[in-house]
Short mmCIF file of C-alpha atoms in Angstrom, two decimals:
data_model
loop_
_atom_site.label_atom_id
_atom_site.label_comp_id
_atom_site.label_asym_id
_atom_site.label_seq_id
_atom_site.Cartn_x
_atom_site.Cartn_y
_atom_site.Cartn_z
CA MET A 26 28.51 -9.38 25.77
CA ASP A 27 31.43 -7.48 27.10
CA ALA A 28 33.00 -5.02 24.54
CA VAL A 29 35.42 -6.80 21.99
CA ASP A 30 37.88 -4.36 20.29
CA ARG A 31 38.03 -6.63 17.23
CA MET A 32 36.86 -10.17 16.94
CA ASN A 33 38.39 -11.85 13.79
CA PHE A 34 36.40 -14.17 11.40
CA GLY A 35 37.41 -16.87 9.01
CA ILE A 36 36.73 -20.29 7.72
CA PHE A 37 37.69 -23.85 8.53
CA LEU A 38 37.64 -25.77 5.12
CA ALA A 39 37.91 -29.43 5.61
CA PRO A 40 36.37 -29.38 2.88
CA PHE A 41 33.18 -31.50 2.82
CA HIS A 42 32.10 -32.37 -0.94
CA PRO A 43 29.62 -35.10 -1.58
CA VAL A 44 30.75 -38.17 -3.53
CA GLY A 45 29.28 -38.07 -7.02
CA GLU A 46 30.41 -34.41 -7.75
CA ASN A 47 33.27 -33.52 -9.88
CA PRO A 48 36.26 -33.33 -7.40
CA THR A 49 38.40 -31.10 -9.73
CA TYR A 50 35.55 -28.65 -9.90
CA SER A 51 34.98 -28.74 -6.17
CA LEU A 52 38.54 -27.79 -5.51
CA GLN A 53 38.22 -24.80 -8.06
CA ARG A 54 35.17 -23.73 -5.92
CA ASP A 55 37.14 -23.90 -2.87
CA LEU A 56 39.72 -21.63 -4.29
CA GLU A 57 36.93 -19.30 -5.59
CA LEU A 58 35.47 -19.22 -2.04
CA ILE A 59 38.93 -18.05 -0.50
CA ASP A 60 39.01 -15.34 -3.20
CA TRP A 61 35.47 -14.14 -2.16
CA LEU A 62 36.42 -14.17 1.59
CA ASP A 63 39.49 -12.18 0.99
CA HIS A 64 37.34 -9.71 -0.99
CA LEU A 65 34.88 -9.50 1.93
CA GLY A 66 37.48 -8.78 4.50
CA TYR A 67 37.45 -12.16 6.34
CA ASP A 68 40.78 -12.59 8.27
CA GLU A 69 41.78 -16.19 7.76
CA ALA A 70 41.08 -19.63 6.21
CA TRP A 71 42.16 -22.98 7.44
CA PHE A 72 42.62 -26.17 5.22
CA GLY A 73 42.34 -29.74 6.32
CA GLU A 74 44.46 -32.87 5.56
CA HIS A 75 42.66 -36.02 4.93
CA HIS A 76 43.48 -39.17 2.85
CA SER A 77 40.43 -41.38 2.84
CA ALA A 78 36.56 -41.51 2.98
CA GLY A 79 35.93 -39.50 -0.14
CA TYR A 80 34.59 -36.28 1.14
CA GLU A 81 37.48 -34.25 2.50
CA ILE A 82 39.59 -34.23 -0.35
CA ILE A 83 42.51 -31.90 0.35
CA ALA A 84 45.54 -34.22 0.85
CA SER A 85 48.10 -31.36 1.27
CA PRO A 86 47.06 -28.01 2.82
CA GLU A 87 50.52 -26.66 2.28
CA VAL A 88 50.00 -27.14 -1.67
CA PHE A 89 46.46 -25.64 -1.35
CA ILE A 90 47.78 -22.67 0.62
CA ALA A 91 50.44 -21.95 -1.93
CA THR A 92 47.74 -21.74 -4.58
CA ALA A 93 45.39 -19.78 -2.73
CA ALA A 94 48.01 -17.29 -1.54
CA ALA A 95 48.78 -16.41 -5.18
CA ARG A 96 45.15 -15.52 -5.73
CA THR A 97 44.59 -13.45 -2.61
CA ARG A 98 45.89 -10.24 -1.08
CA ARG A 99 45.58 -10.20 2.77
CA ILE A 100 43.78 -13.18 4.20
CA ARG A 101 45.84 -15.46 6.41
CA LEU A 102 46.11 -18.98 5.51
CA GLY A 103 46.60 -21.90 7.78
CA THR A 104 46.88 -25.85 7.72
CA GLY A 105 43.79 -27.00 9.40
CA VAL A 106 45.22 -29.23 10.40
CA SER A 107 48.54 -30.91 9.58
CA SER A 108 48.36 -34.35 10.92
CA LEU A 109 51.79 -34.63 12.61
CA PRO A 110 52.09 -38.34 12.89
CA TYR A 111 51.85 -38.65 9.13
CA HIS A 112 55.05 -36.64 8.44
CA HIS A 113 58.53 -36.58 9.24
CA PRO A 114 58.80 -33.30 11.27
CA PHE A 115 61.92 -32.09 9.51
CA MET A 116 60.26 -32.14 6.13
CA LEU A 117 56.99 -30.62 7.42
CA ALA A 118 59.01 -27.76 9.21
CA ASP A 119 60.89 -27.14 5.85
CA ARG A 120 57.67 -26.91 3.67
CA MET A 121 56.16 -24.53 6.25
CA VAL A 122 59.09 -22.23 6.41
CA LEU A 123 59.10 -22.12 2.53
CA LEU A 124 55.49 -21.20 2.74
CA ASP A 125 56.19 -18.53 5.33
CA HIS A 126 58.53 -16.93 2.83
CA LEU A 127 56.25 -17.29 -0.19
CA THR A 128 53.36 -15.89 1.59
CA MET A 129 55.41 -13.12 3.26
CA GLY A 130 54.10 -14.17 6.69
CA ARG A 131 50.59 -15.08 5.82
CA ALA A 132 50.89 -18.78 6.44
CA MET A 133 49.97 -20.45 9.80
CA LEU A 134 50.60 -24.04 10.92
CA GLY A 135 47.69 -25.77 12.65
CA VAL A 136 48.52 -29.27 14.03
CA GLY A 137 46.73 -32.25 15.34
CA PRO A 138 47.13 -36.07 15.66
CA GLY A 139 44.95 -36.97 12.67
CA ALA A 140 41.12 -36.92 12.40
CA LEU A 141 40.07 -40.00 10.40
CA PRO A 142 40.96 -43.39 11.89
CA SER A 143 41.02 -44.81 8.30
CA ASP A 144 43.92 -42.47 7.44
CA ALA A 145 45.92 -43.76 10.40
CA PHE A 146 44.99 -47.50 9.47
CA MET A 147 46.27 -47.21 5.94
CA LEU A 148 49.60 -45.76 7.34
CA GLY A 149 49.91 -48.50 9.96
CA ILE A 150 49.78 -45.94 12.83
CA ASP A 151 48.37 -47.17 16.10
CA THR A 152 45.62 -44.59 17.14
CA LEU A 153 46.63 -45.04 20.71
CA ARG A 154 50.07 -43.66 19.82
CA GLN A 155 48.82 -40.61 17.77
CA ARG A 156 48.74 -38.01 20.31
CA GLU A 157 52.19 -39.06 21.74
CA MET A 158 53.55 -38.94 18.18
CA MET A 159 51.97 -35.53 17.72
CA GLU A 160 53.79 -34.10 20.73
CA GLU A 161 57.18 -35.69 19.84
CA SER A 162 56.79 -34.08 16.37
CA LEU A 163 55.60 -30.63 17.53
CA GLU A 164 58.45 -30.24 20.09
CA THR A 165 60.83 -30.99 17.22
CA ILE A 166 59.32 -28.75 14.78
CA LEU A 167 59.41 -25.79 17.17
CA ALA A 168 63.06 -26.52 17.88
CA LEU A 169 63.89 -26.49 14.22
CA PHE A 170 62.02 -23.15 13.97
CA THR A 171 63.96 -21.47 16.75
CA SER A 172 67.19 -23.23 17.70
CA ASP A 173 70.38 -21.66 16.54
CA GLU A 174 72.12 -25.12 17.30
CA PRO A 175 71.62 -28.39 15.30
CA VAL A 176 68.68 -30.50 16.37
CA SER A 177 68.96 -34.20 17.08
CA ARG A 178 66.14 -36.52 18.12
CA GLU A 179 65.44 -40.11 17.97
CA TYR A 180 62.15 -41.88 18.38
CA ASP A 181 60.70 -45.21 17.21
CA TRP A 182 59.24 -43.38 14.15
CA PHE A 183 61.79 -40.66 13.07
CA THR A 184 65.35 -39.69 13.67
CA LEU A 185 67.18 -36.40 13.34
CA LYS A 186 70.86 -36.09 13.32
CA ASN A 187 72.39 -32.63 13.64
CA ALA A 188 69.49 -31.14 11.79
CA ARG A 189 69.01 -27.57 10.92
CA LEU A 190 66.83 -25.73 8.43
CA GLN A 191 68.52 -23.73 5.58
CA LEU A 192 65.93 -20.95 5.83
CA LYS A 193 65.16 -18.97 9.04
CA PRO A 194 61.42 -18.38 9.36
CA PHE A 195 60.15 -15.19 7.59
CA SER A 196 57.86 -14.53 10.66
CA ARG A 197 59.64 -14.00 13.91
CA PRO A 198 60.24 -16.02 15.97
CA HIS A 199 58.14 -18.32 13.72
CA MET A 200 54.85 -18.34 12.06
CA GLU A 201 51.80 -18.72 14.32
CA VAL A 202 51.19 -22.31 15.50
CA GLY A 203 47.84 -23.47 16.53
CA VAL A 204 46.95 -26.78 18.26
CA ALA A 205 43.52 -28.47 17.54
CA ALA A 206 41.30 -29.41 20.65
CA GLN A 207 38.00 -31.04 20.59
CA VAL A 208 36.84 -32.98 23.64
CA SER A 209 40.03 -34.54 25.05
CA PRO A 210 42.46 -32.35 26.95
CA SER A 211 45.52 -33.08 24.90
CA GLY A 212 45.22 -30.21 22.51
CA SER A 213 44.83 -27.64 25.41
CA ARG A 214 47.71 -29.21 27.24
CA LEU A 215 50.21 -28.86 24.25
CA ALA A 216 49.05 -25.28 23.32
CA GLY A 217 49.76 -24.31 27.12
CA LYS A 218 52.94 -26.24 27.26
CA TYR A 219 54.45 -24.63 24.30
CA GLY A 220 52.84 -21.20 24.30
CA LEU A 221 50.84 -21.77 21.13
CA SER A 222 47.30 -20.74 19.86
CA LEU A 223 44.22 -22.99 20.45
CA LEU A 224 41.72 -24.21 17.72
CA SER A 225 38.54 -25.59 19.36
CA LEU A 226 37.11 -27.68 16.70
CA GLY A 227 33.50 -28.60 16.98
CA ALA A 228 32.87 -25.86 19.52
CA THR A 229 29.25 -26.00 18.83
CA SER A 230 28.75 -29.68 19.13
CA GLN A 231 27.31 -30.98 22.53
CA GLY A 232 30.53 -32.31 23.76
CA GLY A 233 32.58 -29.52 22.26
CA PHE A 234 30.49 -26.77 23.54
CA ASP A 235 30.46 -28.40 27.06
CA ALA A 236 34.29 -28.62 26.97
CA LEU A 237 34.85 -25.02 26.02
CA GLY A 238 35.34 -24.00 29.77
CA ALA A 239 37.73 -26.87 30.25
CA HIS A 240 39.76 -26.02 27.23
CA TRP A 241 40.44 -22.55 28.62
CA SER A 242 41.25 -23.67 32.13
CA ILE A 243 43.73 -26.55 30.98
CA TRP A 244 45.30 -24.04 28.51
CA ASP A 245 45.64 -21.33 30.99
CA GLU A 246 46.90 -23.66 33.72
CA MET A 247 49.46 -25.36 31.47
CA SER A 248 50.53 -22.02 30.23
CA ALA A 249 51.34 -20.75 33.60
CA GLU A 250 53.22 -23.74 34.51
CA SER A 251 55.30 -23.49 31.37
CA GLY A 252 56.01 -19.77 31.75
CA HIS A 253 53.69 -18.71 29.02
CA GLU A 254 50.55 -16.81 28.91
CA ALA A 255 47.25 -18.15 27.39
CA GLU A 256 45.75 -15.25 25.33
CA ARG A 257 41.97 -15.28 24.42
CA SER A 258 42.74 -13.33 21.40
CA LYS A 259 44.58 -16.40 20.19
CA TRP A 260 41.61 -18.80 20.73
CA ARG A 261 39.68 -19.87 17.67
CA LEU A 262 36.17 -21.54 17.87
CA VAL A 263 34.82 -23.37 14.94
CA GLY A 264 31.07 -24.01 14.05
CA PRO A 265 28.84 -24.32 11.13
CA MET A 266 26.30 -21.67 9.83
CA HIS A 267 24.26 -20.94 6.70
CA ILE A 268 22.30 -17.59 6.70
CA ALA A 269 19.97 -15.82 4.50
CA HIS A 270 17.69 -12.79 4.54
CA SER A 271 15.02 -14.81 6.20
CA MET A 272 14.54 -18.28 8.15
CA ASP A 273 12.38 -19.50 5.37
CA GLN A 274 14.95 -18.87 2.73
CA ALA A 275 17.73 -20.35 4.91
CA ARG A 276 15.77 -23.54 5.15
CA LYS A 277 14.96 -23.62 1.49
CA ASP A 278 18.71 -23.10 0.70
CA VAL A 279 19.94 -26.00 2.75
CA GLU A 280 17.61 -28.56 1.13
CA PHE A 281 20.43 -28.61 -1.57
CA GLY A 282 22.89 -30.64 0.48
CA LEU A 283 22.26 -30.79 4.19
CA ALA A 284 21.12 -34.41 4.13
CA LYS A 285 24.28 -35.57 2.42
CA TRP A 286 26.32 -33.75 5.01
CA VAL A 287 24.47 -35.38 7.89
CA GLU A 288 24.68 -38.68 6.25
CA TYR A 289 28.35 -38.44 5.92
CA PHE A 290 28.79 -37.74 9.71
CA GLN A 291 26.41 -40.39 10.69
CA LYS A 292 27.77 -43.32 8.66
CA VAL A 293 31.37 -42.37 7.85
CA ALA A 294 32.70 -39.91 10.46
CA ALA A 295 30.59 -41.64 13.15
CA LEU A 296 29.28 -38.39 14.60
CA PRO A 297 25.36 -38.52 14.87
CA LEU A 298 24.95 -34.78 14.57
CA ALA A 299 21.17 -34.44 13.83
CA GLY A 300 19.82 -37.20 16.13
CA GLU A 301 17.49 -39.68 14.29
CA ALA A 302 16.19 -37.00 12.01
CA THR A 303 15.79 -38.17 8.32
CA GLU A 304 13.95 -35.21 6.71
CA VAL A 305 15.90 -32.01 6.10
CA GLY A 306 13.17 -29.83 7.94
CA ASP A 307 13.80 -31.98 11.07
CA MET A 308 17.50 -31.93 10.73
CA VAL A 309 17.35 -28.17 10.74
CA GLU A 310 15.23 -28.14 13.69
CA ALA A 311 17.48 -30.59 15.63
CA MET A 312 20.78 -28.72 14.58
CA ASN A 313 19.32 -25.36 15.59
CA ASN A 314 17.70 -26.35 18.60
CA SER A 315 20.78 -28.23 20.08
CA GLY A 316 23.11 -25.04 19.10
CA LEU A 317 25.11 -27.16 16.84
CA ALA A 318 24.48 -25.00 13.90
CA VAL A 319 22.87 -21.77 12.82
CA ILE A 320 20.41 -22.16 9.83
CA GLY A 321 18.74 -18.76 9.84
CA THR A 322 19.30 -14.99 9.66
CA PRO A 323 22.19 -12.61 10.57
CA ASP A 324 20.52 -12.13 13.83
CA ASP A 325 20.61 -15.77 14.61
CA ALA A 326 24.35 -15.82 13.59
CA ALA A 327 24.99 -12.97 16.04
CA ALA A 328 23.17 -14.70 18.65
CA GLN A 329 25.29 -17.87 18.32
CA ILE A 330 28.42 -15.91 18.80
CA GLU A 331 27.09 -14.31 21.83
CA ARG A 332 26.25 -17.89 23.13
CA LEU A 333 29.72 -19.08 22.49
CA TRP A 334 31.27 -15.98 24.06
CA LYS A 335 29.27 -16.62 27.12
CA GLN A 336 30.15 -20.21 27.43
CA SER A 337 33.80 -19.80 26.72
CA GLY A 338 34.51 -16.53 28.57
CA GLY A 339 35.80 -14.88 25.52
CA PHE A 340 37.74 -15.74 22.33
CA GLY A 341 39.60 -14.10 19.43
CA THR A 342 38.30 -15.61 16.25
CA PHE A 343 35.14 -17.39 14.95
CA LEU A 344 35.56 -19.72 12.15
CA PHE A 345 32.83 -21.00 9.90
CA MET A 346 32.95 -24.81 9.40
CA ALA A 347 32.67 -24.79 5.70
CA HIS A 348 30.15 -27.02 3.82
CA ASP A 349 28.06 -27.55 0.74
CA TRP A 350 24.66 -27.31 2.44
CA ALA A 351 23.39 -24.86 -0.20
CA ASP A 352 24.42 -24.29 -3.78
CA ARG A 353 27.13 -22.12 -5.00
CA GLU A 354 25.18 -18.77 -5.03
CA ALA A 355 23.37 -19.19 -1.86
CA THR A 356 26.76 -20.21 -0.10
CA LEU A 357 28.67 -17.14 -1.38
CA LYS A 358 25.55 -14.91 -0.42
CA SER A 359 25.71 -16.36 3.25
CA TYR A 360 29.28 -15.19 3.74
CA GLU A 361 28.33 -11.84 2.31
CA LEU A 362 25.36 -11.47 4.61
CA PHE A 363 27.54 -12.38 7.49
CA ALA A 364 30.26 -9.86 6.48
CA ARG A 365 27.71 -7.05 5.94
CA PHE A 366 25.63 -7.50 9.19
CA VAL A 367 27.25 -9.66 11.60
CA MET A 368 31.07 -8.85 11.77
CA PRO A 369 30.56 -5.04 12.42
CA GLN A 370 28.76 -5.98 15.62
CA PHE A 371 31.80 -7.62 17.02
CA GLN A 372 34.44 -5.34 15.61
CA SER A 373 33.43 -1.89 17.43
CA THR A 374 32.79 -0.21 14.17
CA ILE A 375 29.00 0.24 14.46
CA PRO A 376 29.06 2.44 17.71
CA TRP A 377 31.39 4.95 15.96
CA LEU A 378 29.01 5.22 12.92
CA LYS A 379 26.09 5.52 15.13
CA ASP A 380 27.65 8.16 17.20
CA SER A 381 28.60 10.26 14.13
CA ARG A 382 25.02 9.88 12.78
CA ASP A 383 23.22 10.77 16.11
CA TRP A 384 25.56 13.75 16.51
CA ALA A 385 24.82 15.07 12.93
CA ALA A 386 21.07 14.55 13.52
CA GLU A 387 20.94 16.39 16.82
CA ASN A 388 22.87 19.30 15.59
CA ARG A 389 21.09 19.34 12.17
CA PRO A 390 19.30 22.70 12.77
CA THR A 391 22.62 24.66 13.40
CA PHE A 392 24.26 22.89 10.57
CA ILE A 393 21.40 23.68 8.16
CA GLY A 394 21.17 27.20 9.39
CA ALA A 395 24.91 27.68 8.78
CA ALA A 396 24.81 26.03 5.38
CA GLY A 397 21.69 28.37 4.39
CA GLN A 398 23.59 31.49 5.51
CA ALA A 399 26.65 30.30 3.40
CA ILE A 400 24.41 29.84 0.31
CA MET A 401 22.78 33.24 0.76
CA LYS A 402 26.31 34.95 1.16
CA ALA A 403 27.36 33.18 -1.97
CA ILE A 404 24.36 34.50 -3.98
CA SER A 405 24.96 38.03 -2.57
CA ASP A 406 28.69 37.85 -3.35
CA HIS A 407 28.00 36.79 -6.91
CA ALA A 408 25.38 39.60 -7.40
CA ASP A 409 27.82 42.26 -6.14
CA ASP A 410 30.46 40.87 -8.57
CA ARG A 411 28.34 41.16 -11.48
CA GLN A 412 27.17 44.71 -10.67
CA ALA A 413 30.77 45.79 -10.03
CA LYS A 414 31.69 44.59 -13.68
CA LYS A 415 28.87 46.39 -15.14
CA SER A 416 29.69 49.74 -13.57
CA PRO A 417 32.62 51.70 -15.32
CA THR A 418 35.78 52.07 -13.31
CA ALA A 419 37.13 55.50 -12.00
CA SER A 420 40.20 55.26 -14.24
CA THR A 421 37.95 54.56 -17.34
CA GLU A 422 35.81 57.59 -16.69
CA GLY A 423 38.88 59.83 -16.09
CA GLY A 424 40.30 58.71 -19.65
CA ALA A 425 36.87 59.49 -21.40
CA ALA A 426 36.85 62.98 -19.82
CA GLY A 427 40.34 63.74 -21.17
#
């Protein structure tokens, strides 16, 4: 892998909480997790927006960000993602600028067309129109963020008349905006067209992994055509992991909840992620062998990032896809192990420590010799001082003689 000055790390929290658990407590555990990530030095966290299917229970990422921001110090917090066709763009832009001020620049806006067809169905939105609606909204939101003149727009689903935001964004020219992309080219095209960041969701799935090269090519091409520059540092890749000190322990940990997660994707989200596997052990094998997930050790996690780097050509941030595969303690431990043993390999910190250690070891005889001489000198100086204090001074002798 080519040298990376500092890769960033974070989490993409849909979240995925199995039906049957207390949802109130699940949300509190989500907040606890963000506290823990902030403590461990993770860079960012993104929160989903969903309105059906029972698992992904954050309906408003903006509300969640406001709550999490009050509990944390430095971690950046993004909507992952706001489903643009579900909102009037003026109202969403207004709320995000408020968050930008409340968090003093830690808020980020992630955008997408909407992931669950059941959400669109309930809102009476034609799924064939979602990506068009997304672009209409995105262009309008960016205009509201940056235009000094009133903004007017009229589409079949929203209208703006001489609209302007009361608050100028805290972040200049505006908060970071990232566009979600999976397999289709629409996300990459919009990110390039408007000079935005790119969120490659499902980067480790077979389709998503195969599309990484295309994501970059389309993003880069559209950026150039629109007078922007695609920056790999603004590219985020998302994938699931659970790590432990040993492979056996990791496998044991995910017996807690992996099967329920796989069942949700197979039967509700319609993504057969583990093939025909029905036993947890077979699911682990299928997911590890396909590259979809890492269920293993810190070394396995590092190898996955290397694999993604090679396939993509380079990126700026890796985001864990959050899940409840393991219980609370094992989940928190997984993030801690990653922070301790994997992050430093991609942030250029280990070579400096190693060089300093090796330099000290190579020059140890010189340093030990000098230290020994200093000790002997201190002993000698002390002895001379004590001896001098025991001997009468010349003035004292003169006074006694008189």
